C-alpha cells in the first residue's frame, strides 16, 4: 500500500516540492508508505496518487489505483489526461491557506492598479512628485464565485470597493450583484472596470478572455488573471492593450509555464507578471485532507472535495 507523489514541472524539482509533501504527510502519519515519481518500486503497490502536472497516460501504470488527489485547487491537469484511467475518484484541495493567499494577491493587484502604486514607483525612480486623481467608484467584476472568488469578493467589499460577480449557476443570497450563465456574461462585463478571472479551466471557459469578451469591458479596464493561462487568448490581450481598450493586466498564469524567454509579455510596459504564485498550497495545512482522502480511497468511501466530472471542476 503506497501513496505516490507525481509532478514533472521544473519548479517542483527545483524547490523540493515532493519532499515537502513527504515531510508534511509523515508528520501526520510516520508509517505512511510514500513514493516519489519516477522512482516507483512496484506499480502494483500504488493505491493513491497526489499529482500536479504529470505525463499523460502515467496513471494507467498503476493497476490498483483507488483515488487521485490534485495538489492544488484546480484539476485541469488531471482531466486533460486523454488516457486518465476511468472510474477512479478525483479530489481537489479546498484549504484556508489557498483562500487567504488568493485574497491577498487579488487585493494587492486591485489596489496596485486602482491606487496607481505602479505609477508612483516609476515617478519615484525619476524623483517626480505627481499626485494622481482616483477613478470614481470603479467596479471589480469577478468571474468565478467558488471557494476563491467568493472570498476575494468579500475582502474587496470590506475595503469599500464595489464588486459584482459571475458564475455558472445563480447565487441566491449573495450580498453583491451577481450574474450567471452565458446569457448574462455581457451585462456583467459591460459594468466591469477591473476583471478578475477565478474560473476553473474547462471546455466552456478555455479562451474566455478573448477579443469579443474583452471589448465588452468598460473602456480602459484592467485584467487580473489568476486562474489558468489557457483562459486568455494572449494575442487578443496584446491587441486590447494596443487599442487602449485595456489599460493593463496583471498575470499570474500563462499558456506556457514557465513563461518562455522572449515572450512579448515579459517586457510589456502594461503587463505585470508573477510566476504562478498567487496562491500556492501549504503542504502542512493540506496534509490532513490528503491523508483523510487516502484512507477513504482505501476504504472505498467517497473522497472529500471530490470533483464533478460532468462539470469538469
Ligand atoms: P471552485 O470553487 O470550483 O469555483 C469555480 C467557480 O467558477 C464557481 O463559482 C463556478 O460556478 C464558476 N464557473 C465554472 N464554470 C463556469 C462557467 N462555464 N461559466 C461561469 N462560471 C463558471 O474553484 P476555486 O477553488 O475557486 O478555484 C478556481 C480556479 O482558480 C482553480 O480551478 C484554479 O484553476 C485557479 N487557481 C489558481 C491559483 C494560482 O496560484 N494562480 C491557485 C489556486 C487556484 P458555480 O458556482 O455555478 O459552480
Ligand atoms: C494552483 O494553481 C491551484 O490550482 O491550486
mmCIF file of C-alpha atoms and ligand atoms in Angstrom:
data_model
loop_
_atom_site.group_PDB
_atom_site.id
_atom_site.type_symbol
_atom_site.label_atom_id
_atom_site.label_comp_id
_atom_site.label_asym_id
_atom_site.label_seq_id
_atom_site.Cartn_x
_atom_site.Cartn_y
_atom_site.Cartn_z
ATOM 1 C CA UNK A 1 0.000 0.000 0.000
ATOM 2 C CA UNK A 2 1.578 3.198 -1.114
ATOM 3 C CA UNK A 3 0.874 6.838 -1.898
ATOM 4 C CA UNK A 4 2.737 8.134 -4.943
ATOM 5 C CA UNK A 5 3.553 11.835 -5.454
ATOM 6 C CA UNK A 6 3.898 12.899 -9.085
ATOM 7 C CA UNK A 7 4.889 16.125 -10.790
ATOM 8 C CA UNK A 8 7.185 16.751 -13.720
ATOM 9 C CA UNK A 9 7.290 20.561 -13.600
ATOM 10 C CA UNK A 10 10.780 22.117 -13.384
ATOM 11 C CA UNK A 11 9.668 24.244 -10.401
ATOM 12 C CA UNK A 12 8.620 21.157 -8.445
ATOM 13 C CA UNK A 13 12.027 19.559 -8.978
ATOM 14 C CA UNK A 14 13.827 22.763 -8.155
ATOM 15 C CA UNK A 15 12.216 23.631 -4.840
ATOM 16 C CA UNK A 16 11.952 20.264 -3.097
ATOM 17 C CA UNK A 17 8.189 20.225 -3.634
ATOM 18 C CA UNK A 18 7.720 16.445 -3.287
ATOM 19 C CA UNK A 19 9.975 16.287 -0.224
ATOM 20 C CA UNK A 20 7.829 18.977 1.432
ATOM 21 C CA UNK A 21 4.749 16.837 0.872
ATOM 22 C CA UNK A 22 6.509 13.759 2.292
ATOM 23 C CA UNK A 23 7.529 15.718 5.401
ATOM 24 C CA UNK A 24 4.040 17.137 5.945
ATOM 25 C CA UNK A 25 2.338 13.750 5.411
ATOM 26 C CA UNK A 26 4.820 11.924 7.663
ATOM 27 C CA UNK A 27 4.144 14.456 10.408
ATOM 28 C CA UNK A 28 0.547 13.231 10.352
ATOM 29 C CA UNK A 29 1.362 9.546 9.846
ATOM 30 C CA UNK A 30 5.011 8.487 10.201
ATOM 31 C CA UNK A 31 4.190 4.980 8.938
ATOM 32 C CA UNK A 32 2.660 6.074 5.649
ATOM 33 C CA UNK A 33 4.446 4.456 2.711
ATOM 34 C CA UNK A 34 5.191 7.260 0.244
ATOM 35 C CA UNK A 35 6.990 7.056 -3.093
ATOM 36 C CA UNK A 36 8.161 9.955 -5.254
ATOM 37 C CA UNK A 37 7.786 9.576 -9.021
ATOM 38 C CA UNK A 38 9.607 8.458 -11.113
ATOM 39 C CA UNK A 39 11.212 6.143 -8.501
ATOM 40 C CA UNK A 40 8.413 3.561 -8.179
ATOM 41 C CA UNK A 41 9.466 0.253 -6.620
ATOM 42 C CA UNK A 42 6.398 -1.725 -7.703
ATOM 43 C CA UNK A 43 3.473 -0.212 -9.695
ATOM 44 C CA UNK A 44 1.108 -2.721 -8.026
ATOM 45 C CA UNK A 45 1.798 -1.139 -4.622
ATOM 46 C CA UNK A 46 0.423 2.298 -5.632
ATOM 47 C CA UNK A 47 -3.140 2.801 -4.402
ATOM 48 C CA UNK A 48 -3.371 6.600 -4.270
ATOM 49 C CA UNK A 49 -1.683 9.388 -6.217
ATOM 50 C CA UNK A 50 -1.114 13.019 -5.285
ATOM 51 C CA UNK A 51 -0.475 14.874 -8.529
ATOM 52 C CA UNK A 52 0.395 18.165 -10.116
ATOM 53 C CA UNK A 53 1.265 18.321 -13.835
ATOM 54 C CA UNK A 54 2.314 14.840 -14.992
ATOM 55 C CA UNK A 55 2.901 12.941 -18.257
ATOM 56 C CA UNK A 56 -0.334 11.837 -19.961
ATOM 57 C CA UNK A 57 -1.101 8.156 -19.503
ATOM 58 C CA UNK A 58 1.115 7.825 -16.419
ATOM 59 C CA UNK A 59 -1.785 6.906 -14.112
ATOM 60 C CA UNK A 60 -2.646 3.873 -16.286
ATOM 61 C CA UNK A 61 0.514 2.211 -14.999
ATOM 62 C CA UNK A 62 -0.963 1.597 -11.533
ATOM 63 C CA UNK A 63 -3.496 -1.259 -11.680
ATOM 64 C CA UNK A 64 -4.523 -0.925 -8.009
ATOM 65 C CA UNK A 65 -5.158 2.827 -8.063
ATOM 66 C CA UNK A 66 -8.178 3.787 -5.898
ATOM 67 C CA UNK A 67 -8.008 7.574 -5.681
ATOM 68 C CA UNK A 68 -6.431 10.669 -7.232
ATOM 69 C CA UNK A 69 -5.849 13.972 -5.469
ATOM 70 C CA UNK A 70 -4.709 17.203 -7.036
ATOM 71 C CA UNK A 71 -2.091 19.061 -5.017
ATOM 72 C CA UNK A 72 -3.999 22.259 -5.732
ATOM 73 C CA UNK A 73 -7.456 23.735 -6.205
ATOM 74 C CA UNK A 74 -7.531 23.059 -9.948
ATOM 75 C CA UNK A 75 -7.917 19.672 -11.610
ATOM 76 C CA UNK A 76 -7.496 20.640 -15.276
ATOM 77 C CA UNK A 77 -4.041 18.977 -15.311
ATOM 78 C CA UNK A 78 -5.768 15.681 -14.427
ATOM 79 C CA UNK A 79 -8.864 15.977 -16.619
ATOM 80 C CA UNK A 80 -6.766 16.922 -19.654
ATOM 81 C CA UNK A 81 -5.105 13.489 -19.497
ATOM 82 C CA UNK A 82 -6.635 11.713 -22.511
ATOM 83 C CA UNK A 83 -5.579 8.376 -21.004
ATOM 84 C CA UNK A 84 -6.907 9.005 -17.497
ATOM 85 C CA UNK A 85 -7.958 5.647 -16.026
ATOM 86 C CA UNK A 86 -11.771 5.558 -15.804
ATOM 87 C CA UNK A 87 -13.869 5.315 -12.633
ATOM 88 C CA UNK A 88 -11.191 6.444 -10.197
ATOM 89 C CA UNK A 89 -12.489 9.180 -7.858
ATOM 90 C CA UNK A 90 -10.718 12.536 -8.167
ATOM 91 C CA UNK A 91 -10.421 15.139 -5.419
ATOM 92 C CA UNK A 92 -9.101 18.688 -5.314
ATOM 93 C CA UNK A 93 -7.910 20.745 -2.357
ATOM 94 C CA UNK A 94 -10.056 23.221 -0.511
ATOM 95 C CA UNK A 95 -7.868 24.845 2.093
ATOM 96 C CA UNK A 96 -7.964 28.099 4.086
ATOM 97 C CA UNK A 97 -4.373 28.959 3.119
ATOM 98 C CA UNK A 98 -5.259 28.783 -0.567
ATOM 99 C CA UNK A 99 -8.206 31.082 0.057
ATOM 100 C CA UNK A 100 -6.263 33.626 2.154
ATOM 101 C CA UNK A 101 -3.293 33.735 -0.190
ATOM 102 C CA UNK A 102 -5.515 34.259 -3.225
ATOM 103 C CA UNK A 103 -7.398 37.046 -1.433
ATOM 104 C CA UNK A 104 -4.132 38.767 -0.505
ATOM 105 C CA UNK A 105 -2.884 38.582 -4.088
ATOM 106 C CA UNK A 106 -6.148 39.875 -5.540
ATOM 107 C CA UNK A 107 -6.344 42.769 -3.074
ATOM 108 C CA UNK A 108 -2.720 43.693 -3.891
ATOM 109 C CA UNK A 109 -3.320 43.560 -7.657
ATOM 110 C CA UNK A 110 -6.565 45.548 -7.491
ATOM 111 C CA UNK A 111 -5.126 48.250 -5.209
ATOM 112 C CA UNK A 112 -1.884 48.415 -7.153
ATOM 113 C CA UNK A 113 -3.926 49.307 -10.204
ATOM 114 C CA UNK A 114 -6.728 51.408 -8.723
ATOM 115 C CA UNK A 115 -4.443 53.470 -6.443
ATOM 116 C CA UNK A 116 -1.775 53.881 -9.142
ATOM 117 C CA UNK A 117 1.069 52.495 -6.995
ATOM 118 C CA UNK A 118 2.879 51.263 -10.106
ATOM 119 C CA UNK A 119 2.954 54.806 -11.484
ATOM 120 C CA UNK A 120 4.225 56.184 -8.149
ATOM 121 C CA UNK A 121 7.108 53.694 -8.157
ATOM 122 C CA UNK A 122 8.037 54.851 -11.665
ATOM 123 C CA UNK A 123 7.697 58.508 -10.623
ATOM 124 C CA UNK A 124 9.932 57.958 -7.584
ATOM 125 C CA UNK A 125 12.616 56.414 -9.807
ATOM 126 C CA UNK A 126 12.698 59.799 -11.583
ATOM 127 C CA UNK A 127 12.330 61.890 -8.350
ATOM 128 C CA UNK A 128 8.906 63.093 -9.514
ATOM 129 C CA UNK A 129 6.108 64.228 -7.166
ATOM 130 C CA UNK A 130 2.942 63.615 -9.197
ATOM 131 C CA UNK A 131 -0.315 63.081 -7.271
ATOM 132 C CA UNK A 132 -2.947 61.292 -9.378
ATOM 133 C CA UNK A 133 -6.712 61.552 -9.156
ATOM 134 C CA UNK A 134 -8.671 58.397 -8.381
ATOM 135 C CA UNK A 135 -11.312 56.826 -10.603
ATOM 136 C CA UNK A 136 -14.785 57.421 -9.230
ATOM 137 C CA UNK A 137 -16.488 54.255 -7.904
ATOM 138 C CA UNK A 138 -14.656 51.713 -10.064
ATOM 139 C CA UNK A 139 -16.296 48.314 -10.134
ATOM 140 C CA UNK A 140 -14.458 44.990 -9.851
ATOM 141 C CA UNK A 141 -16.040 42.040 -11.669
ATOM 142 C CA UNK A 142 -15.109 38.544 -10.530
ATOM 143 C CA UNK A 143 -15.525 35.615 -12.916
ATOM 144 C CA UNK A 144 -15.990 32.516 -10.766
ATOM 145 C CA UNK A 145 -17.663 32.701 -7.368
ATOM 146 C CA UNK A 146 -16.344 29.482 -5.885
ATOM 147 C CA UNK A 147 -14.075 28.885 -2.903
ATOM 148 C CA UNK A 148 -11.636 31.552 -4.043
ATOM 149 C CA UNK A 149 -13.796 34.047 -5.949
ATOM 150 C CA UNK A 150 -16.322 34.429 -3.127
ATOM 151 C CA UNK A 151 -13.630 35.278 -0.556
ATOM 152 C CA UNK A 152 -11.867 37.667 -2.921
ATOM 153 C CA UNK A 153 -15.204 39.434 -3.423
ATOM 154 C CA UNK A 154 -15.743 39.659 0.329
ATOM 155 C CA UNK A 155 -12.274 41.082 1.036
ATOM 156 C CA UNK A 156 -12.589 43.721 -1.685
ATOM 157 C CA UNK A 157 -16.071 44.634 -0.460
ATOM 158 C CA UNK A 158 -14.670 45.037 3.073
ATOM 159 C CA UNK A 159 -12.248 47.616 1.665
ATOM 160 C CA UNK A 160 -15.147 49.642 0.289
ATOM 161 C CA UNK A 161 -14.674 48.533 -3.313
ATOM 162 C CA UNK A 162 -17.723 47.887 -5.478
ATOM 163 C CA UNK A 163 -17.818 44.239 -6.567
ATOM 164 C CA UNK A 164 -20.005 42.201 -8.897
ATOM 165 C CA UNK A 165 -19.686 38.525 -9.764
ATOM 166 C CA UNK A 166 -20.419 35.982 -12.486
ATOM 167 C CA UNK A 167 -20.785 32.238 -12.127
ATOM 168 C CA UNK A 168 -22.317 29.242 -13.863
ATOM 169 C CA UNK A 169 -25.356 28.901 -11.597
ATOM 170 C CA UNK A 170 -27.357 31.660 -9.844
ATOM 171 C CA UNK A 171 -26.125 32.721 -6.420
ATOM 172 C CA UNK A 172 -29.116 33.326 -4.180
ATOM 173 C CA UNK A 173 -28.482 35.482 -1.114
ATOM 174 C CA UNK A 174 -25.091 36.829 -2.224
ATOM 175 C CA UNK A 175 -24.651 40.323 -0.787
ATOM 176 C CA UNK A 176 -23.429 41.690 -4.122
ATOM 177 C CA UNK A 177 -24.954 41.886 -7.579
ATOM 178 C CA UNK A 178 -24.324 38.562 -9.299
ATOM 179 C CA UNK A 179 -24.842 37.291 -12.825
ATOM 180 C CA UNK A 180 -24.733 33.799 -14.236
ATOM 181 C CA UNK A 181 -24.557 31.837 -17.442
ATOM 182 C CA UNK A 182 -23.637 32.812 -20.969
ATOM 183 C CA UNK A 183 -26.731 34.966 -21.374
ATOM 184 C CA UNK A 184 -25.697 37.310 -18.521
ATOM 185 C CA UNK A 185 -21.984 37.486 -19.322
ATOM 186 C CA UNK A 186 -22.233 40.612 -21.483
ATOM 187 C CA UNK A 187 -24.175 42.645 -18.942
ATOM 188 C CA UNK A 188 -21.624 41.638 -16.283
ATOM 189 C CA UNK A 189 -18.662 42.630 -18.471
ATOM 190 C CA UNK A 190 -20.292 45.929 -19.503
ATOM 191 C CA UNK A 191 -20.153 47.096 -15.858
ATOM 192 C CA UNK A 192 -16.612 45.953 -15.090
ATOM 193 C CA UNK A 193 -13.552 48.208 -14.668
ATOM 194 C CA UNK A 194 -11.283 45.537 -13.182
ATOM 195 C CA UNK A 195 -11.854 41.945 -14.263
ATOM 196 C CA UNK A 196 -10.548 39.117 -12.081
ATOM 197 C CA UNK A 197 -10.619 35.628 -13.602
ATOM 198 C CA UNK A 198 -11.047 32.892 -11.000
ATOM 199 C CA UNK A 199 -12.709 30.257 -13.154
ATOM 200 C CA UNK A 200 -11.669 26.623 -13.389
ATOM 201 C CA UNK A 201 -10.318 25.644 -16.798
ATOM 202 C CA UNK A 202 -12.984 23.659 -18.661
ATOM 203 C CA UNK A 203 -14.148 23.308 -22.264
ATOM 204 C CA UNK A 204 -16.572 26.216 -21.623
ATOM 205 C CA UNK A 205 -14.041 28.568 -20.040
ATOM 206 C CA UNK A 206 -10.967 27.928 -22.226
ATOM 207 C CA UNK A 207 -10.173 31.137 -24.197
ATOM 208 C CA UNK A 208 -12.960 33.033 -22.424
ATOM 209 C CA UNK A 209 -10.682 36.076 -22.079
ATOM 210 C CA UNK A 210 -10.843 36.754 -25.796
ATOM 211 C CA UNK A 211 -11.250 39.771 -28.048
ATOM 212 C CA UNK A 212 -15.027 39.606 -28.161
ATOM 213 C CA UNK A 213 -15.368 39.484 -24.351
ATOM 214 C CA UNK A 214 -12.559 41.956 -23.606
ATOM 215 C CA UNK A 215 -14.242 44.537 -25.818
ATOM 216 C CA UNK A 216 -17.368 44.346 -23.636
ATOM 217 C CA UNK A 217 -15.450 45.632 -20.590
ATOM 218 C CA UNK A 218 -15.561 49.334 -19.735
ATOM 219 C CA UNK A 219 -13.028 51.344 -21.761
ATOM 220 C CA UNK A 220 -9.581 51.265 -20.123
ATOM 221 C CA UNK A 221 -10.422 48.244 -17.964
ATOM 222 C CA UNK A 222 -7.728 46.243 -16.174
ATOM 223 C CA UNK A 223 -7.387 42.448 -16.320
ATOM 224 C CA UNK A 224 -6.186 40.202 -13.498
ATOM 225 C CA UNK A 225 -5.827 36.539 -14.494
ATOM 226 C CA UNK A 226 -5.083 34.260 -11.566
ATOM 227 C CA UNK A 227 -6.907 31.175 -12.864
ATOM 228 C CA UNK A 228 -5.204 29.436 -15.795
ATOM 229 C CA UNK A 229 -3.189 30.696 -18.757
ATOM 230 C CA UNK A 230 -5.487 28.883 -21.172
ATOM 231 C CA UNK A 231 -8.354 31.203 -20.223
ATOM 232 C CA UNK A 232 -6.588 34.031 -22.036
ATOM 233 C CA UNK A 233 -6.085 34.448 -25.772
ATOM 234 C CA UNK A 234 -2.688 36.097 -25.452
ATOM 235 C CA UNK A 235 -2.698 37.888 -28.807
ATOM 236 C CA UNK A 236 -6.148 39.353 -28.008
ATOM 237 C CA UNK A 237 -4.770 40.839 -24.791
ATOM 238 C CA UNK A 238 -1.890 42.450 -26.686
ATOM 239 C CA UNK A 239 -4.344 43.919 -29.222
ATOM 240 C CA UNK A 240 -6.650 45.213 -26.466
ATOM 241 C CA UNK A 241 -3.681 46.914 -24.762
ATOM 242 C CA UNK A 242 -2.544 48.437 -28.070
ATOM 243 C CA UNK A 243 -6.012 49.834 -28.769
ATOM 244 C CA UNK A 244 -6.295 51.083 -25.154
ATOM 245 C CA UNK A 245 -9.471 49.097 -24.656
ATOM 246 C CA UNK A 246 -7.486 47.706 -21.701
ATOM 247 C CA UNK A 247 -5.154 49.878 -19.625
ATOM 248 C CA UNK A 248 -3.107 46.990 -18.246
ATOM 249 C CA UNK A 249 -3.014 43.457 -16.959
ATOM 250 C CA UNK A 250 -1.659 41.522 -14.019
ATOM 251 C CA UNK A 251 -0.998 37.907 -14.967
ATOM 252 C CA UNK A 252 -0.015 35.046 -12.689
ATOM 253 C CA UNK A 253 -0.704 32.197 -15.129
ATOM 254 C CA UNK A 254 0.282 31.592 -18.758
ATOM 255 C CA UNK A 255 -0.371 29.336 -21.730
ATOM 256 C CA UNK A 256 3.189 28.036 -21.328
ATOM 257 C CA UNK A 257 4.812 27.944 -17.903
ATOM 258 C CA UNK A 258 7.479 28.976 -17.157
ATOM 259 C CA UNK A 259 6.753 31.917 -19.480
ATOM 260 C CA UNK A 260 9.254 31.397 -22.335
ATOM 261 C CA UNK A 261 12.219 33.704 -22.772
ATOM 262 C CA UNK A 262 11.457 36.354 -25.387
ATOM 263 C CA UNK A 263 7.673 36.184 -24.858
ATOM 264 C CA UNK A 264 6.175 39.637 -25.586
ATOM 265 C CA UNK A 265 4.589 39.777 -22.115
ATOM 266 C CA UNK A 266 7.976 39.897 -20.358
ATOM 267 C CA UNK A 267 8.904 43.407 -21.470
ATOM 268 C CA UNK A 268 5.407 44.829 -21.965
ATOM 269 C CA UNK A 269 5.094 48.098 -20.042
ATOM 270 C CA UNK A 270 1.427 47.500 -19.228
ATOM 271 C CA UNK A 271 1.735 43.895 -18.051
ATOM 272 C CA UNK A 272 2.723 42.869 -14.534
ATOM 273 C CA UNK A 273 3.901 39.254 -14.272
ATOM 274 C CA UNK A 274 4.182 36.847 -11.342
ATOM 275 C CA UNK A 275 5.270 33.187 -11.711
ATOM 276 C CA UNK A 276 2.077 31.277 -10.781
ATOM 277 C CA UNK A 277 2.381 32.124 -7.100
ATOM 278 C CA UNK A 278 -0.939 33.857 -6.454
ATOM 279 C CA UNK A 279 -1.869 31.046 -4.102
ATOM 280 C CA UNK A 280 0.461 28.128 -3.505
ATOM 281 C CA UNK A 281 -0.667 25.103 -1.499
ATOM 282 C CA UNK A 282 0.672 24.968 2.043
ATOM 283 C CA UNK A 283 1.600 21.302 2.431
ATOM 284 C CA UNK A 284 1.388 21.398 6.233
ATOM 285 C CA UNK A 285 -2.132 22.776 6.119
ATOM 286 C CA UNK A 286 -3.323 20.428 3.347
ATOM 287 C CA UNK A 287 -1.693 17.183 4.533
ATOM 288 C CA UNK A 288 -4.564 16.123 6.810
ATOM 289 C CA UNK A 289 -7.033 16.399 3.919
ATOM 290 C CA UNK A 290 -4.818 14.305 1.631
ATOM 291 C CA UNK A 291 -4.298 11.662 4.297
ATOM 292 C CA UNK A 292 -8.019 11.534 5.005
ATOM 293 C CA UNK A 293 -8.701 11.002 1.297
ATOM 294 C CA UNK A 294 -6.020 8.314 1.071
ATOM 295 C CA UNK A 295 -7.747 6.405 3.862
ATOM 296 C CA UNK A 296 -11.174 6.998 2.335
ATOM 297 C CA UNK A 297 -9.984 5.697 -1.048
ATOM 298 C CA UNK A 298 -8.575 2.554 0.536
ATOM 299 C CA UNK A 299 -11.846 2.011 2.421
ATOM 300 C CA UNK A 300 -13.921 2.605 -0.736
ATOM 301 C CA UNK A 301 -15.578 5.696 0.804
ATOM 302 C CA UNK A 302 -16.386 8.907 -1.132
ATOM 303 C CA UNK A 303 -13.485 11.387 -1.226
ATOM 304 C CA UNK A 304 -13.623 14.814 0.419
ATOM 305 C CA UNK A 305 -13.824 17.641 -2.135
ATOM 306 C CA UNK A 306 -14.450 15.185 -4.948
ATOM 307 C CA UNK A 307 -14.916 16.916 -8.276
ATOM 308 C CA UNK A 308 -17.955 16.613 -10.503
ATOM 309 C CA UNK A 309 -16.755 15.029 -13.750
ATOM 310 C CA UNK A 310 -19.818 16.226 -15.660
ATOM 311 C CA UNK A 311 -18.986 19.873 -14.804
ATOM 312 C CA UNK A 312 -15.209 19.419 -15.086
ATOM 313 C CA UNK A 313 -14.405 21.089 -11.740
HETATM 314 P P1 LIG B 1 -14.441 26.448 -7.493
HETATM 315 O O1 LIG B 1 -14.689 26.514 -6.018
HETATM 316 O O2 LIG B 1 -14.687 25.183 -8.207
HETATM 317 O O3 LIG B 1 -15.278 27.625 -8.161
HETATM 318 C C1 LIG B 1 -15.382 27.766 -9.545
HETATM 319 C C2 LIG B 1 -16.333 28.904 -9.863
HETATM 320 O O4 LIG B 1 -16.318 29.107 -11.285
HETATM 321 C C3 LIG B 1 -17.775 28.588 -9.462
HETATM 322 O O5 LIG B 1 -18.412 29.743 -8.983
HETATM 323 C C4 LIG B 1 -18.400 28.173 -10.802
HETATM 324 O O6 LIG B 1 -19.795 28.417 -10.911
HETATM 325 C C5 LIG B 1 -17.655 29.072 -11.762
HETATM 326 N N1 LIG B 1 -17.715 28.516 -13.132
HETATM 327 C C6 LIG B 1 -17.261 27.319 -13.570
HETATM 328 N N2 LIG B 1 -17.550 27.146 -14.882
HETATM 329 C C7 LIG B 1 -18.199 28.268 -15.267
HETATM 330 C C8 LIG B 1 -18.778 28.699 -16.480
HETATM 331 N N3 LIG B 1 -18.750 27.938 -17.593
HETATM 332 N N4 LIG B 1 -19.390 29.900 -16.514
HETATM 333 C C9 LIG B 1 -19.450 30.677 -15.416
HETATM 334 N N5 LIG B 1 -18.923 30.337 -14.212
HETATM 335 C C10 LIG B 1 -18.312 29.145 -14.148
HETATM 336 O O7 LIG B 1 -12.914 26.860 -7.799
HETATM 337 P P2 LIG B 1 -11.897 27.660 -6.866
HETATM 338 O O8 LIG B 1 -11.405 26.793 -5.762
HETATM 339 O O9 LIG B 1 -12.497 28.964 -6.514
HETATM 340 O O10 LIG B 1 -10.665 27.863 -7.883
HETATM 341 C C11 LIG B 1 -10.828 28.476 -9.137
HETATM 342 C C12 LIG B 1 -9.590 28.273 -10.000
HETATM 343 O O11 LIG B 1 -8.519 29.087 -9.532
HETATM 344 C C13 LIG B 1 -8.976 26.872 -9.961
HETATM 345 O O12 LIG B 1 -9.682 25.975 -10.796
HETATM 346 C C14 LIG B 1 -7.563 27.114 -10.433
HETATM 347 O O13 LIG B 1 -7.507 26.979 -11.842
HETATM 348 C C15 LIG B 1 -7.300 28.569 -10.056
HETATM 349 N N6 LIG B 1 -6.254 28.692 -9.019
HETATM 350 C C16 LIG B 1 -5.125 29.411 -9.326
HETATM 351 C C17 LIG B 1 -4.146 29.565 -8.372
HETATM 352 C C18 LIG B 1 -2.915 30.375 -8.636
HETATM 353 O O14 LIG B 1 -1.969 30.355 -7.843
HETATM 354 N N7 LIG B 1 -2.882 31.140 -9.698
HETATM 355 C C19 LIG B 1 -4.300 28.995 -7.099
HETATM 356 C C20 LIG B 1 -5.452 28.276 -6.829
HETATM 357 C C21 LIG B 1 -6.437 28.129 -7.807
HETATM 358 P P3 LIG B 1 -20.861 27.673 -9.942
HETATM 359 O O15 LIG B 1 -20.661 28.337 -8.588
HETATM 360 O O16 LIG B 1 -22.157 27.994 -10.543
HETATM 361 O O17 LIG B 1 -20.476 26.224 -9.932
HETATM 362 C C1 LIG B 2 -2.960 26.405 -8.382
HETATM 363 O O1 LIG B 2 -2.865 26.869 -9.457
HETATM 364 C C2 LIG B 2 -4.041 25.578 -7.926
HETATM 365 O O2 LIG B 2 -4.869 25.138 -8.746
HETATM 366 O O3 LIG B 2 -4.102 25.322 -6.702
#
